[in-house]
Structure formats: C-alpha cells, structure tokens
Tab-separated table of C-alpha atoms in Angstrom:
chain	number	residue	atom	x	y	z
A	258	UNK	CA	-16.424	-34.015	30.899
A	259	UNK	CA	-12.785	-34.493	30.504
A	260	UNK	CA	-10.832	-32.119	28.516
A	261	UNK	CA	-9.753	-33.199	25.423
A	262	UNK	CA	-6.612	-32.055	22.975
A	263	UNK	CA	-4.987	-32.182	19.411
A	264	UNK	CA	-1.902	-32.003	18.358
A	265	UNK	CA	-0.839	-29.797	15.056
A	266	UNK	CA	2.333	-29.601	13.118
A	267	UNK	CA	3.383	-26.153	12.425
A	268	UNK	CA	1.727	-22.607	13.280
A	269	UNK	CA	-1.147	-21.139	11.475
A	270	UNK	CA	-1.161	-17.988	12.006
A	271	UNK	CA	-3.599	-16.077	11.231
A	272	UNK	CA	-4.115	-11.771	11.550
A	273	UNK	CA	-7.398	-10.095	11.129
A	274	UNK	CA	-7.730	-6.315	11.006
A	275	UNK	CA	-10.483	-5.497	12.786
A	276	UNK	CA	-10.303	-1.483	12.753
A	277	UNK	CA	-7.654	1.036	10.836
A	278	UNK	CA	-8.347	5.054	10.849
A	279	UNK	CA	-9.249	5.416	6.976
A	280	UNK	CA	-9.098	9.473	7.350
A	281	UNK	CA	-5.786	9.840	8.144
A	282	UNK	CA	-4.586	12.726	6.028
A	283	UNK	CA	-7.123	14.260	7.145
A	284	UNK	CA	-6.324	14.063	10.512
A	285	UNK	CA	-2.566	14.621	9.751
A	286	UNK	CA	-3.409	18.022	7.802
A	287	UNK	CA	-5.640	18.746	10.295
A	288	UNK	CA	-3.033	18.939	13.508
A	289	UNK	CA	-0.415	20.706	10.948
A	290	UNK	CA	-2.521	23.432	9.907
A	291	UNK	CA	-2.706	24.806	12.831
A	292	UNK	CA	1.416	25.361	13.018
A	293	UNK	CA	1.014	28.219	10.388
A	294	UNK	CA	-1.638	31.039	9.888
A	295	UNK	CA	-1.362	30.629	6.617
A	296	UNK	CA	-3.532	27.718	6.346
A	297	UNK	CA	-5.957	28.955	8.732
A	298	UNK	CA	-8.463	29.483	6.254
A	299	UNK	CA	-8.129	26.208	4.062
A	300	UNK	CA	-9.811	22.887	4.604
A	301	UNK	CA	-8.983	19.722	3.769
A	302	UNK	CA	-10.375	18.377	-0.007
A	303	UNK	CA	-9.015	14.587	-1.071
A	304	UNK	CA	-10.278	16.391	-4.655
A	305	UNK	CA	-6.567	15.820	-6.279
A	306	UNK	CA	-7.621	18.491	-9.171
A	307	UNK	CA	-8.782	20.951	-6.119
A	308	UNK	CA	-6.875	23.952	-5.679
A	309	UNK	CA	-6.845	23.247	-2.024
A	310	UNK	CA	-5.424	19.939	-2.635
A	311	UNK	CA	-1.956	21.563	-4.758
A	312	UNK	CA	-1.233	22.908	-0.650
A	313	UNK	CA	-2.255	19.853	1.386
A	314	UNK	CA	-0.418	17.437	-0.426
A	315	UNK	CA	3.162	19.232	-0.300
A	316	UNK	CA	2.110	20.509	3.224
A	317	UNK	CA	1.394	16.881	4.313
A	318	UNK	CA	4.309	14.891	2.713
A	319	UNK	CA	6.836	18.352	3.264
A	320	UNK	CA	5.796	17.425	7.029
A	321	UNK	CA	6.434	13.981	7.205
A	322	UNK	CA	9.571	13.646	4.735
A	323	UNK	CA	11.774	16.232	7.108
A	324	UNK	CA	10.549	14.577	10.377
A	325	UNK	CA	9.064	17.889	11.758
A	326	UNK	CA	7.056	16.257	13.511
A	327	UNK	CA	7.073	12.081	13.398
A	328	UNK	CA	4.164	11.837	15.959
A	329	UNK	CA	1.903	12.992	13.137
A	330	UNK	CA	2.087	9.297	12.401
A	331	UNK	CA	0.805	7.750	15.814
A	332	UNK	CA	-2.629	9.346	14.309
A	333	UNK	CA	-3.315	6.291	12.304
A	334	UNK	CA	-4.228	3.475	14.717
A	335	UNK	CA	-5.302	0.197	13.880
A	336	UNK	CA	-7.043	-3.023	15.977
A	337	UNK	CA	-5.650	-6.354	15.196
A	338	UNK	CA	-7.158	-9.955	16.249
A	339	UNK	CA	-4.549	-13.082	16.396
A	340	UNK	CA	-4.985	-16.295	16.020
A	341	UNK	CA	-2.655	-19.511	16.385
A	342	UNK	CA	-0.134	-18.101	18.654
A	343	UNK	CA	1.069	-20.382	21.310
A	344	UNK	CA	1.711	-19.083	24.878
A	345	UNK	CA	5.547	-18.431	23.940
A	346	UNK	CA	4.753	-16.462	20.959
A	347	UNK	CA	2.266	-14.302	23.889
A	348	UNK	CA	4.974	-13.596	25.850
A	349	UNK	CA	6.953	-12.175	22.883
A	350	UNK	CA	4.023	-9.976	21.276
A	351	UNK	CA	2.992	-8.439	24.133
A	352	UNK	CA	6.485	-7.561	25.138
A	353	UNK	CA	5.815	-4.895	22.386
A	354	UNK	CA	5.041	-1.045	24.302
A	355	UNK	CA	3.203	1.492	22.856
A	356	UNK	CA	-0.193	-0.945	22.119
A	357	UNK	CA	-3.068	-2.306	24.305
A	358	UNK	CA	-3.544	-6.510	24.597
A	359	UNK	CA	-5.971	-8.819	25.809
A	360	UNK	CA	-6.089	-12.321	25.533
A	361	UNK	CA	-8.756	-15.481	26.005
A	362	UNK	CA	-8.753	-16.624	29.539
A	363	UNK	CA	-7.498	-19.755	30.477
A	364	UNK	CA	-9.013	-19.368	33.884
A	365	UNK	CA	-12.102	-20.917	32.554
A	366	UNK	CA	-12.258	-25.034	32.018
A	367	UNK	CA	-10.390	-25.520	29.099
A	368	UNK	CA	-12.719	-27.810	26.648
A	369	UNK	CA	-10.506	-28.632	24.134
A	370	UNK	CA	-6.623	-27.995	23.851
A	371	UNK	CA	-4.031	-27.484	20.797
A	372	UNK	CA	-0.845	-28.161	20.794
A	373	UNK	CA	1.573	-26.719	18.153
A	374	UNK	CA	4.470	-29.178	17.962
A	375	UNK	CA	7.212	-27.256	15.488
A	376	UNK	CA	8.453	-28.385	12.196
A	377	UNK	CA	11.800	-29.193	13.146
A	378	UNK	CA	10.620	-31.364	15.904
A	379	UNK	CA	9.556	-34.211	13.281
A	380	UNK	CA	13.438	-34.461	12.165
A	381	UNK	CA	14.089	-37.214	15.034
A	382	UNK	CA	11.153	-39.618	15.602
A	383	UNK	CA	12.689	-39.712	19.216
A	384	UNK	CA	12.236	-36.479	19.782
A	385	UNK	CA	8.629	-36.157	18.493
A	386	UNK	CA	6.991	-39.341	20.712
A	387	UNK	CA	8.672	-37.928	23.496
A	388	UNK	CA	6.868	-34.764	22.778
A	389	UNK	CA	3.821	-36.463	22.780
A	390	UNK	CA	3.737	-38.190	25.952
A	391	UNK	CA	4.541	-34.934	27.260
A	392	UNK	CA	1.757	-33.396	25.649
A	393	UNK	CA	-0.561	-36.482	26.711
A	394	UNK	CA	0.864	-36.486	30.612
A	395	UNK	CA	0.365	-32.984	30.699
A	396	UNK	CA	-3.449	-33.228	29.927
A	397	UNK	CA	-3.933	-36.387	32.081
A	398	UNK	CA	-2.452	-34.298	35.533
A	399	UNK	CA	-4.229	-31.411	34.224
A	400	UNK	CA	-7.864	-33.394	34.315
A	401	UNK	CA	-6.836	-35.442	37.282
A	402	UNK	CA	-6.288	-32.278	39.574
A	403	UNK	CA	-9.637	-30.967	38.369
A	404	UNK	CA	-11.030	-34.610	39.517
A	405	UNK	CA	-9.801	-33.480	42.575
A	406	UNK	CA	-11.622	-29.868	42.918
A	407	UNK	CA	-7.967	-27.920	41.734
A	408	UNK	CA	-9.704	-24.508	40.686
A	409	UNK	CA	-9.345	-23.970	36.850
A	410	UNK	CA	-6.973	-20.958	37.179
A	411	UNK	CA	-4.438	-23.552	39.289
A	412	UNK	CA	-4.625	-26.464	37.254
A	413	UNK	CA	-3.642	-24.760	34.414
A	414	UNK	CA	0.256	-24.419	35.535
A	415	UNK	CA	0.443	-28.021	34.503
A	416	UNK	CA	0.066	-27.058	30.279
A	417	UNK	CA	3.320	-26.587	28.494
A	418	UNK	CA	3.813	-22.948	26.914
A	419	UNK	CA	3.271	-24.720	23.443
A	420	UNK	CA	-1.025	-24.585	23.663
A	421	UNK	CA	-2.634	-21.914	21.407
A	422	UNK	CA	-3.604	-19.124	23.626
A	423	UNK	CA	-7.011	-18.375	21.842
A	424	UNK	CA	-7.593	-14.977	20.590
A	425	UNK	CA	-5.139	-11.691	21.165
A	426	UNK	CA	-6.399	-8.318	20.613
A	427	UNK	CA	-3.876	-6.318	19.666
A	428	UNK	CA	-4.422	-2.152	19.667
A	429	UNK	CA	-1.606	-0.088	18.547
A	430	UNK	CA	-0.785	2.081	15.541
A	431	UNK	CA	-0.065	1.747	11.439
A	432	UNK	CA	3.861	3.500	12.589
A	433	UNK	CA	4.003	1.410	15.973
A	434	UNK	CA	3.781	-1.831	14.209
A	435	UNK	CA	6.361	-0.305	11.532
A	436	UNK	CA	9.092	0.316	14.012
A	437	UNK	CA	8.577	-2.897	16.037
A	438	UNK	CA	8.799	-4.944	12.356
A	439	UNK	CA	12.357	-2.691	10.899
A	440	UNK	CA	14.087	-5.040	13.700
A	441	UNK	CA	11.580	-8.112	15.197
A	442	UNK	CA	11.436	-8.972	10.564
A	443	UNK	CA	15.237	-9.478	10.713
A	444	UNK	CA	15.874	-13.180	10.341
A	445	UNK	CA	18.656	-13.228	11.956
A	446	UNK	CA	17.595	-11.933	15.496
A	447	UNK	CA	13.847	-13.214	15.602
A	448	UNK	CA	13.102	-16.409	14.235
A	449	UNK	CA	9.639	-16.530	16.089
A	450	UNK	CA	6.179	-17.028	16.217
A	451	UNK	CA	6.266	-12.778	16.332
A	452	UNK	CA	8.163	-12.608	12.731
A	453	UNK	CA	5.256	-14.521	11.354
A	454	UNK	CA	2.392	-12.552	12.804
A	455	UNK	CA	4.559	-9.137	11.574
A	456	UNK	CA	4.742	-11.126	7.750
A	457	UNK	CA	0.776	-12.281	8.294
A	458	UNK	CA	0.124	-8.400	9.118
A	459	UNK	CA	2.530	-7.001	6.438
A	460	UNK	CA	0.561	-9.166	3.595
A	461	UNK	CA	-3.125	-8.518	4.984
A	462	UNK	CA	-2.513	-4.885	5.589
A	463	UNK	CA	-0.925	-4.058	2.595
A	464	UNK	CA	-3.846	-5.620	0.250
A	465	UNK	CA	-6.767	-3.834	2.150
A	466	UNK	CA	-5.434	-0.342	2.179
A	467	UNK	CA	-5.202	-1.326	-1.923
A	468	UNK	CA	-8.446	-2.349	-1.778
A	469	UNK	CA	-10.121	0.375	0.649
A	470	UNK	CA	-8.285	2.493	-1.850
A	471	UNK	CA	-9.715	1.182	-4.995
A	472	UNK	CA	-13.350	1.261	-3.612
A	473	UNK	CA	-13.066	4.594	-2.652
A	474	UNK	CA	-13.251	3.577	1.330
A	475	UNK	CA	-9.808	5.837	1.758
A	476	UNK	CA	-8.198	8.332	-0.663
A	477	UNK	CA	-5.156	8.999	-2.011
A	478	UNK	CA	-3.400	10.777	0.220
A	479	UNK	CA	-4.233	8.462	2.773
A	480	UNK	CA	-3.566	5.459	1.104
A	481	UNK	CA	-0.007	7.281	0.002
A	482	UNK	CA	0.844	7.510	3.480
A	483	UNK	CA	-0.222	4.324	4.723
A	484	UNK	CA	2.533	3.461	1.730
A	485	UNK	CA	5.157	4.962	3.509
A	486	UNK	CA	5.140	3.426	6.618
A	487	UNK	CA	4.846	-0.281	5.140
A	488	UNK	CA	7.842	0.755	3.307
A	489	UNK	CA	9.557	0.757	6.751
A	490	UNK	CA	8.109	-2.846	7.677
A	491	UNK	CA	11.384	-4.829	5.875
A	492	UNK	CA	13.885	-6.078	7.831
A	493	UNK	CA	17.115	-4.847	9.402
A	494	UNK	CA	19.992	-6.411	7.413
A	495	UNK	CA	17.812	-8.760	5.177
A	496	UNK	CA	18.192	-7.253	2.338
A	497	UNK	CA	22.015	-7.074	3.001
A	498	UNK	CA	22.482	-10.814	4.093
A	499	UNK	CA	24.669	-9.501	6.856
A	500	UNK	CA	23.521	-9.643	11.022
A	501	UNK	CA	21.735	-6.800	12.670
A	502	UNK	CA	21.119	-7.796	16.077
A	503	UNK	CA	23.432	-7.118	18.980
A	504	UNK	CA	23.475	-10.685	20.097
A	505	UNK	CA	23.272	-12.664	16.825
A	506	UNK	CA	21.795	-15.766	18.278
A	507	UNK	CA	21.693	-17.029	14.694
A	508	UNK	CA	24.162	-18.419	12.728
A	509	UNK	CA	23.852	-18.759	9.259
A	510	UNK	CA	25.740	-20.649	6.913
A	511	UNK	CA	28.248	-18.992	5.380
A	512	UNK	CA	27.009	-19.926	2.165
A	513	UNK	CA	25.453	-16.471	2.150
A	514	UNK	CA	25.808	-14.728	5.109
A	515	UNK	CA	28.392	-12.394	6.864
A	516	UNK	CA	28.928	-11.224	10.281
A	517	UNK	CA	27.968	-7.317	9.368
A	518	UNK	CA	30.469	-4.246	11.616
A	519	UNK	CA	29.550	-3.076	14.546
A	520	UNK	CA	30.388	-0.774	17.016
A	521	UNK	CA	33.046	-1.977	19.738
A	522	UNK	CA	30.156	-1.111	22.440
A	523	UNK	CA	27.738	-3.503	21.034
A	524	UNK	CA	30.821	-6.387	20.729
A	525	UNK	CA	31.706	-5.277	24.288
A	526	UNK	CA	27.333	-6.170	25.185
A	527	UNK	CA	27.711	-8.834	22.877
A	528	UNK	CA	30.868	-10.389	24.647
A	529	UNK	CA	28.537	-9.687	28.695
A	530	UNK	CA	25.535	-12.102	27.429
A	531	UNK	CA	27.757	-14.334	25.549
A	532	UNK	CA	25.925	-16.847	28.088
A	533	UNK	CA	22.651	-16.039	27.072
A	534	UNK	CA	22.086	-17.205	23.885
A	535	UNK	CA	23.248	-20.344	22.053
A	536	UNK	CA	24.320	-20.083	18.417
A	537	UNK	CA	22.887	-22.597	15.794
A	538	UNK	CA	22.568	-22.803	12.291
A	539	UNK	CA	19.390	-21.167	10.982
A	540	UNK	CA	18.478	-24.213	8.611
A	541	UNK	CA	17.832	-26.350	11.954
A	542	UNK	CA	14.987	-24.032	13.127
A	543	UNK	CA	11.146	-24.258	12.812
A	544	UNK	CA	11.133	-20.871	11.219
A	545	UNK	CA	13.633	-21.816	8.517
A	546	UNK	CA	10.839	-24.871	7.696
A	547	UNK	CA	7.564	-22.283	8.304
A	548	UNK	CA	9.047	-20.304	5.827
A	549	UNK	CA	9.596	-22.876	3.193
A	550	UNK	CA	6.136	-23.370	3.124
A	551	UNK	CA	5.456	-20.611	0.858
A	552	UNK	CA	2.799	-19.464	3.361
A	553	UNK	CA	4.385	-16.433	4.565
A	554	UNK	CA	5.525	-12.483	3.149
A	555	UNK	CA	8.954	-12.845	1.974
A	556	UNK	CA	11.191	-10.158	2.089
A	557	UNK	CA	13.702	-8.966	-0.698
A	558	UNK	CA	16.065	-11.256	-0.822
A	559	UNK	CA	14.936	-14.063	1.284
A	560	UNK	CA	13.873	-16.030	-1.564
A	561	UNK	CA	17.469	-16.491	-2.452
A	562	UNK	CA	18.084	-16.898	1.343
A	563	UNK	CA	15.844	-20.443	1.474
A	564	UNK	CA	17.022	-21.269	-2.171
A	565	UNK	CA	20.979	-20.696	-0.442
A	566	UNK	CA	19.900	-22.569	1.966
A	567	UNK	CA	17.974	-25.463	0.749
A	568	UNK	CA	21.263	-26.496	-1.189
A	569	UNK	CA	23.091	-25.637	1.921
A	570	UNK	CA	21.357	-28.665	3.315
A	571	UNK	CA	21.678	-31.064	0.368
A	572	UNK	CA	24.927	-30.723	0.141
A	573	UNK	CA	25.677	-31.135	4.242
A	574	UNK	CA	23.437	-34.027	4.465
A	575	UNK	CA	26.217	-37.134	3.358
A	576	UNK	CA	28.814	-35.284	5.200
C-alpha cells in the first residue's frame, strides 16, 4: 500500500501534561531543613492554621526569594507530550539542555503523512502550488524508492522538514521550562513553532495547577510556588516593545517598536553574524498570522502589538 499524505494550513499545536510533582513544598522544605538544626524536629503540615506551617512558609519562600539556593527549584519536574510539531520545530525543541526527548520513529513505513504548509505561504498563489508539487514529488520518490526495496529509514531523506514528526516526549522541570521561555517567548528573537509550544504550555499549565489546587490534588504552598516560576515564563522585552536578542533577526515596524541598548560586545557579535540572519518585517511571518488567530497565550502587551500591527498593514497595503 502506497503511502498517502495531507496537506494542512497552519500548526496545531497541541501540549499535554502528562506528569508534574504535586508535593513540591514538601520536597523543597524537606532538602532546606536540613541546612539548620533548628528545624530538625519539625515536619512539614500544608495545615495553613498549623503552628508548624507559620515556620515552613517563611522558611520556604525566605529560601527561594534571596536565591540561597535556586536548585531548590529543579525539584519540581514535569513530563510533557507534543503534538503538531513539524521536523523544524524538532530540531529547535530539542536544542533545549537540561530535559530528556524522544520522538515517533520515522524508521518505520510511514502510512500516512502531514504536511504543515504556513500561513504566510497562501499570500502568493505562486508560491503555494509550487509548494504543493513539492509536497506531491516528494511523496511520489519517497513510494517509488520503496517500490524499489529502499529500506524505510533511507527513503525517508526524500520528506521535506515540514511533515509532523508524531509525538515528542518532553521530560524536564516546572523552572527549566521557565528559563528556556524568559528568552525563546520574546517575539522578536523566536518567531517559531517553539514560541507556540512555550504559549500552548504556559496556558495548559497554568489552569491545572488552578485546578489541582482547587480540588485539593496540591496545596497552597505548592501551588504558590508553582506561581512563581510561571511568573518568569513572559518574554524578554515584550512587555517593553523594544529587542532583546543579540541578533535581532526581526524587524518590526516602527509603528511600535525600538531597537532597545545594548552592550558594545553584543553590537560587536551582532556586527560577526551580520551574515547569518536576514532581517524582515515581523507582519510577513507565519507567526505574526498564528498569532492572529486568537488561538494562542498572549503576553502583556502583545495584544496591542497585533492591533499596531494589523493597521500597520492596512495602511502599507496601497503604497
């Protein structure tokens, strides 16, 4: 049987949280207590009228607010399973250290295929047949050398990097994911299929600790802290309108944006991989359209962003 495939505009992207540690405090009170011999004798009690609980709580957030000891944090790990991401998006995610992946084989016959052909890409009808013979030549060489006895693992070399990659397991912690999404959220230096599976994550992650909370499947303290690292999760420079990243691949209008100061060592980088990167307008990217969808976590100030720039484009588009 020949293997077949589909074509689908736009990601969907979705995140499901397979596994979180819902005793954290706990666990967090549990390594501190054992710095001081005063707290030898106490044990932890989520009772917030408990006498015990008048110590654990200032011990606990007294801990984590001065940054005695930040790896407290790595205690609260969490399983995530992906779905939609193409084989670019792969190569971006699992760039990520600190975490454990594995992904669905495509040494196997491949059944069925999907292709995620981008937003943008249905601007110039041109552009989007020519994407589809691609896509359509691609399959046909790809059946063809399995005609011919090509193993599975060798034929697939023939599919572009835009087919869904199946399932990712992704095993890392609460504070991991926090770090990775204070810079990979910033619009302005990762407009990519990683920035919506952070925004997927942020939005899932956020409702179940409220609702593990509210069912009595974590407590308080727990939940409190879980609180303070998706405080971290917002972007770099979004909130400011102003660029981040080193290399500033994007270029946003300036309707709304400014080119934020940075240190003459990161102009000097900047100014080495000039030849890296090429510099567009952010409106012309799939992300700009993904986002406009409404089906994605936006952060402060990005609703003004897409307003800015929705008007950005209506008023370009007779020039």
């Amino acid at each position: 049987m020949k293997t077949t495939y589909s074509i689908k505009d736009g990601f969907d992207i979705k995140v499901h949280i397979k596994h979180y540690e819902r005793d954290l405090a706990r666990l967090i009170f549990n390594s501190v207590k054992t710095t001081w011999h005063a707290f030898d004798d106490l044990e932890y009690d989520s009772n917030v009228k408990s006498e015990a609980y008048k110590k654990i709580r200032p011990l606990i957030f007294g801990v984590l607010d001065r940054q005695l000891n930040p790896a407290l944090l790595e205690l609260g790990t969490i399983q995530l399973e992906i779905e939609g991401m193409t084989r670019v998006g792969m190569a971006q995610i699992t760039r990520q250290r600190s975490a454990t992946f594995n992904v669905s084989s495509q040494c196997t016959k491949q059944n069925h295929l999907v292709f995620v052909r981008p937003l943008n890409y249905n601007d110039n009808p041109v552009l989007k047949a020519n994407f589809e013979a691609l896509i359509n030549d691609s399959v046909e060489l790809y059946n063809n050398l399995l005609e011919t006895g090509m193993p599975y693992q060798d034929a697939r070399y023939v599919l572009p990097q835009c087919v869904e990659c199946g399932k990712i397991s992704w095993n890392t912690t609460v504070n991991q994911i926090a770090n990775i999404s204070a810079f990979r959220l910033c619009n302005t230096c990762s407009p990519d299929e990683n920035n919506l599976v952070l925004r997927t994550y942020r939005t899932k992650f956020g409702k179940l600790i409220l609702d593990d909370y509210l069912a009595g499947k974590i407590d308080l303290l727990t939940y409190e802290i879980y609180l303070k690292i998706l405080d971290r999760t917002d972007a770099l420079g979004a909130n400011e309108d102003t660029f981040k990243s080193f290399n500033s691949p994007i270029k946003n209008s300036g309707r709304f944006s400014k080119e934020g100061k940075l240190p003459d060592s990161i102009i000097a980088l900047r100014e080495l991989l000039q030849d890296e990167f090429n510099v567009f307008d952010f409106n012309t990217t799939y992300f700009f359209k993904e986002l406009c969808t409404g089906n994605y976590y936006l952060l402060d100030g990005e609703y003004n962003m897409l307003y800015e720039h929705s008007k950005y484009i209506e008023d370009t588009e007779g020039e």
